[in-house]
Amino acid sequence: MRILEKTDTKLVLYDDQRDKKIGLIAASVVLAGAALVMAWEGFWEPLVFVAVVIGAFYVYWRRSRMTSTFTLDRATDSVDLVVSDRTGKKDWHWALGDIETAQISTVGAHGTDTGTGRPNLILKDGTRVPMRPYHAAGGQNWHAVAAVKLFLGQDLDDAPVGWITPTQFDELFAEELKRHYNK
């Protein structure tokens, strides 16, 4: 997820699943390279198999492609999540004043720990609202939580880094970090 816009009154986070695309392209290149080496050595059969697998990667990418835009805006007292995928565009809206904090959740749809995280907004009534429509492995959700907490003026007691690049995070949140840790 990347920060598209960050001002004193607005924070916009955008995710186009670029990491998935890069992974599929890298796997395709490795498979194609291995198949070409085998063909060079006279073993042509893997070329057909690899072509089918690369085609399946492409179909998977096209069918699972998704973008999400998460916007917090003080000027309009709003929080908006817009998700576009193969089923269309979906919009969610909350008042910024209804947001308590942000937190990582690893709880799946059936109430069990999935081991993969998803950033959630915690509303003042205790409701958990996912900030993105899917879980993701690793620490790529932590920066979104940190960005929201800093935007809301909260300390980063439980938000390690890893989702937004450290350089971008340090540049965009330098003032908030100074204010919170130079008390």
Short mmCIF file of C-alpha atoms in Angstrom, two decimals:
data_model
loop_
_atom_site.label_atom_id
_atom_site.label_comp_id
_atom_site.label_asym_id
_atom_site.label_seq_id
_atom_site.Cartn_x
_atom_site.Cartn_y
_atom_site.Cartn_z
CA MET A 1 0.00 0.00 0.00
CA ARG A 2 1.27 3.44 -0.88
CA ILE A 3 0.50 6.91 0.37
CA LEU A 4 -1.05 8.87 -2.48
CA GLU A 5 -1.65 12.03 -0.51
CA LYS A 6 -0.73 13.19 2.97
CA THR A 7 -1.53 16.63 4.31
CA ASP A 8 -2.50 17.94 7.74
CA THR A 9 -6.16 17.33 6.90
CA LYS A 10 -6.08 14.34 4.54
CA LEU A 11 -4.46 10.90 4.29
CA VAL A 12 -4.99 8.70 1.22
CA LEU A 13 -3.63 5.12 1.13
CA TYR A 14 -3.75 3.19 -2.16
CA ASP A 15 -3.18 -0.50 -2.87
CA ASP A 16 -3.08 -2.07 -6.32
CA GLN A 17 -1.51 -5.39 -5.25
CA ARG A 18 1.70 -4.54 -7.08
CA ASP A 19 3.61 -7.11 -5.00
CA LYS A 20 1.41 -9.92 -6.37
CA LYS A 21 2.07 -8.79 -9.95
CA ILE A 22 5.82 -8.61 -9.37
CA GLY A 23 5.79 -12.10 -7.81
CA LEU A 24 3.88 -13.61 -10.73
CA ILE A 25 6.16 -11.94 -13.27
CA ALA A 26 9.28 -13.14 -11.43
CA ALA A 27 7.95 -16.71 -11.23
CA SER A 28 7.08 -16.60 -14.95
CA VAL A 29 10.57 -15.39 -15.89
CA VAL A 30 12.23 -18.12 -13.79
CA LEU A 31 9.99 -20.83 -15.27
CA ALA A 32 10.50 -19.57 -18.82
CA GLY A 33 14.26 -19.40 -18.29
CA ALA A 34 14.39 -22.95 -16.95
CA ALA A 35 12.24 -24.23 -19.84
CA LEU A 36 14.46 -22.48 -22.40
CA VAL A 37 17.59 -24.01 -20.85
CA MET A 38 15.95 -27.44 -21.01
CA ALA A 39 14.93 -26.80 -24.66
CA TRP A 40 18.51 -25.77 -25.44
CA GLU A 41 19.61 -29.13 -24.10
CA GLY A 42 17.08 -30.90 -26.35
CA PHE A 43 14.27 -31.48 -23.85
CA TRP A 44 11.38 -29.53 -25.46
CA GLU A 45 8.39 -30.93 -23.55
CA PRO A 46 8.61 -28.52 -20.56
CA LEU A 47 8.01 -25.56 -22.91
CA VAL A 48 4.35 -26.54 -23.33
CA PHE A 49 3.87 -27.07 -19.60
CA VAL A 50 5.55 -23.76 -18.74
CA ALA A 51 3.47 -21.92 -21.35
CA VAL A 52 0.30 -23.30 -19.74
CA VAL A 53 1.49 -22.33 -16.23
CA ILE A 54 2.40 -18.80 -17.35
CA GLY A 55 -1.01 -18.53 -19.01
CA ALA A 56 -2.63 -19.66 -15.75
CA PHE A 57 -0.64 -17.01 -13.86
CA TYR A 58 -1.95 -14.37 -16.26
CA VAL A 59 -5.57 -15.53 -15.89
CA TYR A 60 -5.17 -15.60 -12.11
CA TRP A 61 -3.78 -12.05 -12.11
CA ARG A 62 -6.63 -10.75 -14.31
CA ARG A 63 -9.35 -12.48 -12.24
CA SER A 64 -7.98 -11.55 -8.81
CA ARG A 65 -6.82 -8.01 -9.59
CA MET A 66 -8.09 -5.46 -7.09
CA THR A 67 -7.44 -1.87 -6.09
CA SER A 68 -8.41 -0.18 -2.87
CA THR A 69 -8.28 3.46 -1.85
CA PHE A 70 -8.59 4.36 1.82
CA THR A 71 -9.13 8.06 2.59
CA LEU A 72 -9.24 9.86 5.94
CA ASP A 73 -10.34 13.50 5.63
CA ARG A 74 -10.58 15.90 8.58
CA ALA A 75 -12.13 18.68 6.50
CA THR A 76 -15.20 16.58 5.66
CA ASP A 77 -15.09 14.44 8.85
CA SER A 78 -15.07 11.30 6.70
CA VAL A 79 -13.36 7.99 6.20
CA ASP A 80 -13.92 6.30 2.84
CA LEU A 81 -12.90 2.90 1.49
CA VAL A 82 -13.34 2.27 -2.24
CA VAL A 83 -12.58 -1.21 -3.58
CA SER A 84 -12.61 -2.10 -7.28
CA ASP A 85 -12.35 -5.72 -8.36
CA ARG A 86 -13.82 -8.04 -10.99
CA THR A 87 -17.26 -7.79 -9.37
CA GLY A 88 -17.34 -4.00 -9.62
CA LYS A 89 -16.79 -1.04 -7.36
CA LYS A 90 -17.82 -0.96 -3.70
CA ASP A 91 -17.83 2.09 -1.40
CA TRP A 92 -17.92 2.31 2.39
CA HIS A 93 -18.18 5.51 4.40
CA TRP A 94 -17.76 6.36 8.11
CA ALA A 95 -17.46 9.59 10.05
CA LEU A 96 -13.88 10.34 11.14
CA GLY A 97 -15.25 11.20 14.58
CA ASP A 98 -16.47 7.59 14.93
CA ILE A 99 -12.91 6.18 14.65
CA GLU A 100 -11.20 5.17 17.89
CA THR A 101 -7.93 3.72 16.54
CA ALA A 102 -6.40 1.27 14.04
CA GLN A 103 -5.10 -2.21 14.82
CA ILE A 104 -3.84 -5.34 13.06
CA SER A 105 -6.19 -8.30 13.18
CA THR A 106 -5.34 -11.89 12.34
CA VAL A 107 -8.83 -13.21 13.03
CA GLY A 108 -10.48 -14.81 10.02
CA ALA A 109 -14.11 -14.97 8.96
CA HIS A 110 -14.76 -17.99 11.20
CA GLY A 111 -13.24 -16.44 14.32
CA THR A 112 -9.96 -18.37 14.16
CA ASP A 113 -6.44 -16.96 13.92
CA THR A 114 -5.39 -17.05 10.27
CA GLY A 115 -1.77 -16.06 10.89
CA THR A 116 -2.05 -13.38 8.24
CA GLY A 117 -2.88 -9.82 9.12
CA ARG A 118 -5.34 -7.21 8.01
CA PRO A 119 -5.45 -3.62 9.25
CA ASN A 120 -8.71 -2.79 11.00
CA LEU A 121 -10.26 0.46 12.12
CA ILE A 122 -11.71 0.22 15.60
CA LEU A 123 -14.84 2.36 15.90
CA LYS A 124 -15.82 3.99 19.19
CA ASP A 125 -18.66 1.47 19.59
CA GLY A 126 -16.12 -1.40 19.41
CA THR A 127 -16.90 -2.44 15.83
CA ARG A 128 -13.91 -3.64 13.79
CA VAL A 129 -13.87 -2.44 10.19
CA PRO A 130 -11.30 -3.87 7.74
CA MET A 131 -9.23 -1.18 6.01
CA ARG A 132 -8.57 -3.52 3.09
CA PRO A 133 -10.74 -6.34 1.83
CA TYR A 134 -8.24 -9.18 2.17
CA HIS A 135 -5.62 -10.57 4.53
CA ALA A 136 -1.96 -10.43 3.59
CA ALA A 137 1.00 -12.34 4.94
CA GLY A 138 3.97 -10.68 6.54
CA GLY A 139 4.24 -7.22 7.99
CA GLN A 140 2.84 -5.27 5.05
CA ASN A 141 -0.15 -4.02 7.07
CA TRP A 142 1.75 -2.37 9.90
CA HIS A 143 2.52 0.89 8.14
CA ALA A 144 -1.14 1.45 7.33
CA VAL A 145 -1.97 1.11 11.03
CA ALA A 146 0.92 3.41 11.95
CA ALA A 147 -0.15 5.99 9.34
CA VAL A 148 -3.74 6.04 10.63
CA LYS A 149 -2.65 6.23 14.27
CA LEU A 150 -0.31 9.14 13.58
CA PHE A 151 -2.99 10.88 11.51
CA LEU A 152 -5.36 10.50 14.48
CA GLY A 153 -2.66 11.86 16.84
CA GLN A 154 -2.04 8.56 18.66
CA ASP A 155 1.19 6.94 19.81
CA LEU A 156 2.71 3.99 17.95
CA ASP A 157 2.86 1.53 20.81
CA ASP A 158 1.79 -1.48 18.71
CA ALA A 159 2.53 -0.57 15.08
CA PRO A 160 5.87 -1.79 13.72
CA VAL A 161 6.86 -0.88 10.17
CA GLY A 162 6.82 -2.84 6.93
CA TRP A 163 3.98 -1.91 4.61
CA ILE A 164 4.87 1.51 3.29
CA THR A 165 8.53 1.96 2.42
CA PRO A 166 10.53 3.26 5.41
CA THR A 167 11.83 6.24 3.41
CA GLN A 168 8.33 7.32 2.40
CA PHE A 169 7.04 6.77 5.93
CA ASP A 170 9.87 8.81 7.49
CA GLU A 171 9.41 11.65 4.99
CA LEU A 172 5.65 11.90 5.34
CA PHE A 173 5.39 11.40 9.09
CA ALA A 174 8.58 13.11 10.31
CA GLU A 175 6.72 15.87 12.15
CA GLU A 176 4.28 13.48 13.84
CA LEU A 177 7.10 11.20 14.95
CA LYS A 178 9.01 14.17 16.44
CA ARG A 179 5.91 15.38 18.24
CA HIS A 180 5.10 11.96 19.72
CA TYR A 181 8.59 10.98 20.80
CA ASN A 182 10.01 14.31 21.98
CA LYS A 183 7.53 14.74 24.84
#
